[in-house]
RNA sequence: GCCAAAGUGGCGGAAUCGGCAGACGCGCUGGACUCAAAAUCCAGUGUCCUUAACAGACGUGUGGGUUCGAUUCCCACCUUUGGUACCA
């Protein structure tokens, strides 16, 4: 075979691996195991884009490397195939979702195999497989069967839930309803995000700026009865267990912030007159803080109880239940108007724009429990009903939002925290003219005066707890997970609703027997959403919809699960994909878990990882898995952008406008002065030159040109198709290039000439070993069975050392650079020791496996190199006997000298003092100090 | 606004227990080979000054600081990208 021809080599080895099941994983690991996992893809109709192979190549290199290091490697792949896009594609093309999904999966599989990834394809699964979602439904039933024991901080079987005597006394149905209220999977009438455009409700996480994450449709708030998962119960553990994980601090922080744990206090403000206050106080003193809110108080949550003396008014959310009871007749018209307005506002309107504070006075007053003074109660939409108690004490002096509100409505501002002496705004702050949110010393605060912020918090909580008015409290931003969707293409809930004789729901629900799983999707003629919150599954035949058990009639739950459900546990199923009696065999789970390396896009940093960790903890509590956390090491690959483009701007008249004079308008770019709409013009590479920090037109250097890489998108037409790259350069080149572009985690622009560059490198490797003048894979004559020279050994062992170290730290770009240096060196050598050539091929094999196998075979081997031992290096052979050492004067490099590598500090200093080129610099100067680092440098400090 | 990451040649990037800035690749320039081209191989390639060489000055977003010595550490600021949105 004269030339390197990936089009022939690559299919040959893909077939070989597939036939010989080269990458089949043993059921149980022998010796050490590594579980290397990709975030499995959503099989869209567009096929793979070049972003997919980036992460997949990184994990494949790891998998191949650890196999060669003798570990048992689990490296599987599957498809996350339920969800909206498949369904919308199906509606558009009038194909049942299952059919189009299977076509897409087939195309993805073809593309993945074309890239030579060493997956154990026997373990491939899709979340839409009936045998898979059978177990997704099973886990839902486990959530349904679990309640969270706050004391033990643990999920336990619902049968162990203590039933209060008064509930038990009311009979079986009451007990049943009581249990339903405590399950991790429960139904709740809640204000939900209803999206008419998609015909479904969405989780908070799926709504961005009041629009749906998918499709960008507007979302409204409306009350609906929905399935919820009690993820908030696990809030503390989801934060604290991050500690033991090998994730970047950034991702950990993102998760912790999303959960948003805050500590503070709940405080009761009595809604009584000033004269009734002392009486109210005495009813509370010495009593435990009431669990349910008494009718005569407004309960608030605050993280700054130390500022209680500065609370000059209160604010409640428009949806707060006491609005109706406390509003005075004089204010009722204004209050009604404000609240109605707020209800009609979408979340977007509420948060949009300048966030100017709006509000209305209820006419009512509450007593500040520490000052005894009445303070007004206002309604404002900057207080959210869903967080804390839906009511706040407003401390305008020390909270930005309260301050703005107080300014807008001329409410009093009382400073109670003294800033430090050197705060430039100190006087203004003390006078209430500026808001101060930092820590300081308490003032105007009774017994708290003089205490620091932390001490004051502790003291006030102690005091108020003793008087029965407050207690320490914890709150989370995280809400329970809204788990049901009104769409067709998802897992049906394995839940039955009991019906009475008139076919009305009785409110009693029961789980489908686990032996009856899976509950398959019904056959439907029409599964399109119709814009009303009644799910499409309600249109199924009665034979699917209605079930009779023990003489009772039931109607099936018609909601489906969200797309996240299937991806919450797929990593477990890969361990034991064909098990028909359990989600995963316990011994296998124990042997393979946790996932040692998990690579995927940063877009899943919050949602998928949070949900999966939550499910995993429930499975852990219930004894089905052996570790508290599923993913030990997590790496987020960066995004791959399109090629760098130069863009200039022209007026409609064809006049160039420098980018310095443009700004983003509502629809496109406009002239920053005239606001004239501008056309963006793509400018050729050759018409652009660099001037200072900017690119400008060659023809007119006063015109600045925008130079940047953009996200790949169909609209921009800069999408790179992996199929085309493989056809032109080969899969090995694509893999190698994506690893050579830069650090895995960085965002990087694509460059076609860069792909050509690594292809060039592979050609050079080929010619280094294969005689291109003969047919067949004959080796070049320079490859000989001789011992390497010491210089050759330095290159060989140095390369093995560097490549090994880099592969373990995921620094693939520098590993490739080292192999290029190896090839540059040996291309010039007329004798190429066989041992060295073999080492290079083995080092290269995780990156360019097809070519490596082919050359390995040419080197006389008959077995695949997939399980060949990784080359070992002798560190003593990597060191040169002589090294070049820089000599500096006052930290500036003046000359260099070759010295024996083991020179001592004294020898180095002597060599430097005797060096003729330094003599000129030292002439007439005095050496104040000599700094000598053996093996590195010499520096003279002179005067 | 807040949070996170990042700013190094014409381009992608390399080098940080502080010790020769620019590895490797792309691009570009020149040479060899060729009738010619492609391919390949060899050499050069941060900027500036000097006729040129030797050499020198400057140089890692900006301004300060610590140090014999700073791309690396500290302070302030600017820019870019990503995330987030009144969570009391």
Short mmCIF file of C-alpha atoms in Angstrom, two decimals, chain A residues 666-941:
data_model
loop_
_atom_site.label_atom_id
_atom_site.label_comp_id
_atom_site.label_asym_id
_atom_site.label_seq_id
_atom_site.Cartn_x
_atom_site.Cartn_y
_atom_site.Cartn_z
CA UNK A 666 -32.98 45.70 17.94
CA UNK A 667 -32.81 43.78 14.70
CA UNK A 668 -29.18 44.08 13.70
CA UNK A 669 -26.27 46.48 13.76
CA UNK A 670 -26.80 50.22 13.41
CA UNK A 671 -24.58 53.25 13.15
CA UNK A 672 -23.94 54.45 16.70
CA UNK A 673 -24.56 58.08 15.79
CA UNK A 674 -27.06 58.12 12.93
CA UNK A 675 -28.82 54.87 14.00
CA UNK A 676 -28.86 53.96 10.33
CA UNK A 677 -29.32 50.23 9.75
CA UNK A 678 -26.12 48.57 8.51
CA UNK A 679 -25.50 45.47 6.43
CA UNK A 680 -22.90 43.02 7.64
CA UNK A 681 -20.53 42.09 4.87
CA UNK A 682 -18.23 39.11 5.01
CA UNK A 683 -14.69 40.19 4.17
CA UNK A 684 -12.05 37.92 2.66
CA UNK A 685 -8.93 37.08 4.62
CA UNK A 686 -6.70 38.79 2.08
CA UNK A 687 -8.55 42.11 2.30
CA UNK A 688 -7.86 42.45 6.02
CA UNK A 689 -4.72 43.41 7.91
CA UNK A 690 -3.84 43.95 11.53
CA UNK A 691 -3.32 47.47 12.80
CA UNK A 692 -2.60 47.77 16.51
CA UNK A 693 -5.12 45.69 18.38
CA UNK A 694 -7.64 45.73 15.54
CA UNK A 695 -8.17 44.34 12.11
CA UNK A 696 -8.74 46.90 9.38
CA UNK A 697 -9.39 46.96 5.64
CA UNK A 698 -6.22 46.86 3.55
CA UNK A 699 -7.86 49.32 1.15
CA UNK A 700 -8.87 51.74 3.92
CA UNK A 701 -7.12 51.30 7.29
CA UNK A 702 -9.56 53.69 8.98
CA UNK A 703 -12.27 51.03 8.65
CA UNK A 704 -12.13 48.51 11.50
CA UNK A 705 -13.30 45.00 10.79
CA UNK A 706 -14.84 42.59 13.26
CA UNK A 707 -12.87 39.33 13.59
CA UNK A 708 -14.43 36.49 15.52
CA UNK A 709 -15.60 32.92 15.45
CA UNK A 710 -19.32 32.35 15.81
CA UNK A 711 -21.35 29.49 17.19
CA UNK A 712 -22.04 26.96 14.49
CA UNK A 713 -25.59 27.32 13.24
CA UNK A 714 -27.60 26.43 10.21
CA UNK A 715 -28.68 30.03 9.82
CA UNK A 716 -25.07 31.25 9.63
CA UNK A 717 -24.10 28.39 7.37
CA UNK A 718 -20.86 27.66 9.24
CA UNK A 719 -21.70 24.14 10.43
CA UNK A 720 -18.92 21.60 9.91
CA UNK A 721 -20.23 18.14 9.09
CA UNK A 722 -18.16 15.26 10.50
CA UNK A 723 -19.13 13.02 7.56
CA UNK A 724 -17.48 15.44 5.15
CA UNK A 725 -14.35 15.73 7.29
CA UNK A 726 -14.02 11.95 7.48
CA UNK A 727 -14.46 11.62 3.74
CA UNK A 728 -11.81 14.22 3.00
CA UNK A 729 -9.25 13.60 5.76
CA UNK A 730 -10.23 10.39 7.56
CA UNK A 731 -11.58 9.67 11.03
CA UNK A 732 -8.13 9.52 12.61
CA UNK A 733 -7.39 13.03 11.37
CA UNK A 734 -10.70 14.32 12.74
CA UNK A 735 -10.03 12.72 16.12
CA UNK A 736 -6.46 13.96 16.23
CA UNK A 737 -7.42 17.47 15.15
CA UNK A 738 -10.18 17.86 17.73
CA UNK A 739 -7.69 16.88 20.42
CA UNK A 740 -4.95 19.11 19.02
CA UNK A 741 -7.09 22.28 18.79
CA UNK A 742 -6.46 23.27 22.38
CA UNK A 743 -7.41 22.35 25.93
CA UNK A 744 -10.47 20.10 26.15
CA UNK A 745 -12.36 22.54 28.33
CA UNK A 746 -11.72 25.64 26.21
CA UNK A 747 -14.02 27.15 23.59
CA UNK A 748 -12.15 26.89 20.27
CA UNK A 749 -12.72 27.93 16.67
CA UNK A 750 -12.64 25.33 13.90
CA UNK A 751 -9.94 25.58 11.24
CA UNK A 752 -9.92 23.46 8.12
CA UNK A 753 -6.23 24.13 7.47
CA UNK A 754 -5.63 22.85 11.00
CA UNK A 755 -7.22 19.52 10.07
CA UNK A 756 -4.94 19.44 7.08
CA UNK A 757 -2.01 19.98 9.43
CA UNK A 758 -2.68 16.93 11.56
CA UNK A 759 -3.39 14.89 8.44
CA UNK A 760 0.06 15.95 7.34
CA UNK A 761 1.44 14.61 10.59
CA UNK A 762 -0.24 11.23 10.08
CA UNK A 763 1.23 11.10 6.57
CA UNK A 764 4.65 11.73 8.08
CA UNK A 765 4.19 8.96 10.62
CA UNK A 766 3.24 6.65 7.78
CA UNK A 767 6.29 7.54 5.69
CA UNK A 768 8.50 7.24 8.77
CA UNK A 769 7.78 3.51 8.80
CA UNK A 770 6.06 2.33 5.63
CA UNK A 771 7.89 2.03 2.31
CA UNK A 772 5.59 3.91 -0.06
CA UNK A 773 7.45 2.70 -3.15
CA UNK A 774 6.35 -0.92 -2.87
CA UNK A 775 2.98 -2.59 -2.84
CA UNK A 776 1.94 -4.07 0.47
CA UNK A 777 2.91 -2.64 3.79
CA UNK A 778 6.68 -3.16 3.63
CA UNK A 779 8.70 -1.29 6.22
CA UNK A 780 11.31 1.27 5.25
CA UNK A 781 14.88 0.01 5.34
CA UNK A 782 15.88 2.44 8.07
CA UNK A 783 13.84 0.51 10.64
CA UNK A 784 16.35 -1.88 12.14
CA UNK A 785 16.56 -4.21 15.12
CA UNK A 786 19.26 -2.20 16.85
CA UNK A 787 19.60 -0.55 20.23
CA UNK A 788 18.81 3.16 20.11
CA UNK A 789 21.67 5.60 20.54
CA UNK A 790 21.63 7.59 23.76
CA UNK A 791 20.29 10.61 21.89
CA UNK A 792 17.54 8.48 20.33
CA UNK A 793 16.76 7.04 23.74
CA UNK A 794 16.36 10.52 25.12
CA UNK A 795 13.72 11.25 22.50
CA UNK A 796 12.00 7.86 22.85
CA UNK A 797 11.84 7.81 26.63
CA UNK A 798 11.20 11.53 26.92
CA UNK A 799 8.23 11.18 24.57
CA UNK A 800 6.80 8.19 26.43
CA UNK A 801 7.13 10.08 29.71
CA UNK A 802 5.49 13.26 28.44
CA UNK A 803 2.70 11.54 26.51
CA UNK A 804 1.86 9.32 29.49
CA UNK A 805 1.75 12.25 31.87
CA UNK A 806 -0.34 14.35 29.46
CA UNK A 807 -2.87 11.63 28.75
CA UNK A 808 -3.56 11.20 32.45
CA UNK A 809 -4.09 14.93 32.92
CA UNK A 810 -6.29 15.13 29.79
CA UNK A 811 -3.72 17.45 28.12
CA UNK A 812 -4.13 15.83 24.75
CA UNK A 813 -2.94 18.82 22.72
CA UNK A 814 0.53 18.78 24.27
CA UNK A 815 0.77 15.00 24.04
CA UNK A 816 0.22 15.28 20.29
CA UNK A 817 2.85 18.04 20.07
CA UNK A 818 5.35 15.70 21.74
CA UNK A 819 4.62 12.95 19.23
CA UNK A 820 5.12 15.46 16.41
CA UNK A 821 8.53 16.31 17.82
CA UNK A 822 9.36 12.62 17.92
CA UNK A 823 8.46 12.27 14.26
CA UNK A 824 10.40 15.42 13.30
CA UNK A 825 13.45 13.96 15.02
CA UNK A 826 13.30 10.46 13.58
CA UNK A 827 12.47 11.63 10.07
CA UNK A 828 16.05 12.93 10.02
CA UNK A 829 17.50 9.69 11.42
CA UNK A 830 18.71 7.16 8.87
CA UNK A 831 18.63 4.36 11.43
CA UNK A 832 15.27 4.03 13.21
CA UNK A 833 15.37 1.42 15.95
CA UNK A 834 12.32 -0.84 15.79
CA UNK A 835 11.68 -0.55 19.53
CA UNK A 836 11.31 3.21 19.26
CA UNK A 837 8.95 2.96 16.29
CA UNK A 838 6.79 0.42 18.14
CA UNK A 839 6.62 2.72 21.14
CA UNK A 840 5.41 5.63 18.99
CA UNK A 841 2.68 3.55 17.38
CA UNK A 842 1.43 2.42 20.78
CA UNK A 843 1.47 6.01 22.10
CA UNK A 844 -0.41 7.19 19.04
CA UNK A 845 -2.96 4.37 19.05
CA UNK A 846 -5.52 5.94 21.42
CA UNK A 847 -5.65 9.03 19.20
CA UNK A 848 -5.44 7.49 15.72
CA UNK A 849 -6.41 3.87 16.34
CA UNK A 850 -7.03 2.81 12.73
CA UNK A 851 -3.66 3.92 11.42
CA UNK A 852 -1.92 2.58 14.51
CA UNK A 853 -3.44 -0.88 14.00
CA UNK A 854 -2.40 -0.88 10.35
CA UNK A 855 1.20 0.10 11.07
CA UNK A 856 1.32 -2.24 14.05
CA UNK A 857 0.41 -5.05 11.67
CA UNK A 858 3.11 -3.91 9.23
CA UNK A 859 5.58 -4.05 12.10
CA UNK A 860 4.95 -7.80 12.14
CA UNK A 861 2.26 -8.14 14.79
CA UNK A 862 -0.75 -10.36 14.27
CA UNK A 863 -2.86 -9.29 17.24
CA UNK A 864 -4.77 -6.01 17.64
CA UNK A 865 -2.82 -3.53 19.72
CA UNK A 866 -5.90 -2.73 21.81
CA UNK A 867 -4.60 -4.76 24.73
CA UNK A 868 -0.84 -4.36 24.14
CA UNK A 869 1.04 -3.15 27.20
CA UNK A 870 1.51 0.63 27.26
CA UNK A 871 5.19 1.55 26.68
CA UNK A 872 7.22 2.17 29.80
CA UNK A 873 9.95 4.75 30.15
CA UNK A 874 13.25 4.84 32.00
CA UNK A 875 13.57 8.31 33.45
CA UNK A 876 17.36 8.08 33.64
CA UNK A 877 17.47 7.75 29.86
CA UNK A 878 15.53 10.98 29.36
CA UNK A 879 18.28 13.14 30.81
CA UNK A 880 21.08 14.68 28.74
CA UNK A 881 24.60 14.72 30.13
CA UNK A 882 25.07 18.37 29.21
CA UNK A 883 22.51 21.12 29.58
CA UNK A 884 22.38 24.73 28.53
CA UNK A 885 22.15 27.15 31.45
CA UNK A 886 21.18 30.83 31.13
CA UNK A 887 23.35 33.44 32.83
CA UNK A 888 21.60 36.63 33.90
CA UNK A 889 22.70 39.98 35.25
CA UNK A 890 20.10 41.81 37.32
CA UNK A 891 17.52 39.33 36.06
CA UNK A 892 18.24 40.01 32.38
CA UNK A 893 19.44 37.18 30.17
CA UNK A 894 22.98 37.94 28.95
CA UNK A 895 24.36 34.64 27.70
CA UNK A 896 24.07 30.86 27.88
CA UNK A 897 26.56 28.09 28.41
CA UNK A 898 26.62 24.32 28.03
CA UNK A 899 27.54 22.71 31.34
CA UNK A 900 27.48 19.15 32.72
CA UNK A 901 23.92 18.37 33.82
CA UNK A 902 25.03 17.55 37.35
CA UNK A 903 27.00 20.78 37.96
CA UNK A 904 26.83 22.01 41.54
CA UNK A 905 25.95 25.58 42.50
CA UNK A 906 29.61 26.35 43.12
CA UNK A 907 30.68 24.98 39.74
CA UNK A 908 27.95 26.98 38.01
CA UNK A 909 28.96 30.19 39.73
CA UNK A 910 32.61 29.63 38.84
CA UNK A 911 31.68 28.98 35.22
CA UNK A 912 29.63 32.18 35.11
CA UNK A 913 32.35 34.32 36.73
CA UNK A 914 34.84 33.02 34.20
CA UNK A 915 32.58 33.54 31.20
CA UNK A 916 34.07 36.04 28.76
CA UNK A 917 30.76 37.44 27.54
CA UNK A 918 29.76 38.32 31.05
CA UNK A 919 33.10 40.02 31.67
CA UNK A 920 32.05 43.11 29.65
CA UNK A 921 28.87 43.43 31.68
CA UNK A 922 30.66 42.98 34.96
CA UNK A 923 33.44 45.39 34.11
CA UNK A 924 33.63 48.15 36.70
CA UNK A 925 30.62 46.76 38.60
CA UNK A 926 30.44 45.06 41.93
CA UNK A 927 28.66 41.71 42.33
CA UNK A 928 26.38 42.26 45.30
CA UNK A 929 24.83 38.84 45.26
CA UNK A 930 24.89 35.65 43.17
CA UNK A 931 21.72 33.60 42.84
CA UNK A 932 22.37 30.10 41.56
CA UNK A 933 19.71 27.47 40.95
CA UNK A 934 21.53 24.26 39.93
CA UNK A 935 20.27 22.90 36.65
CA UNK A 936 18.30 26.10 35.94
CA UNK A 937 20.12 29.44 35.97
CA UNK A 938 22.70 31.83 37.40
CA UNK A 939 21.91 35.47 38.19
CA UNK A 940 24.37 38.15 39.37
CA UNK A 941 23.03 41.20 41.15
#
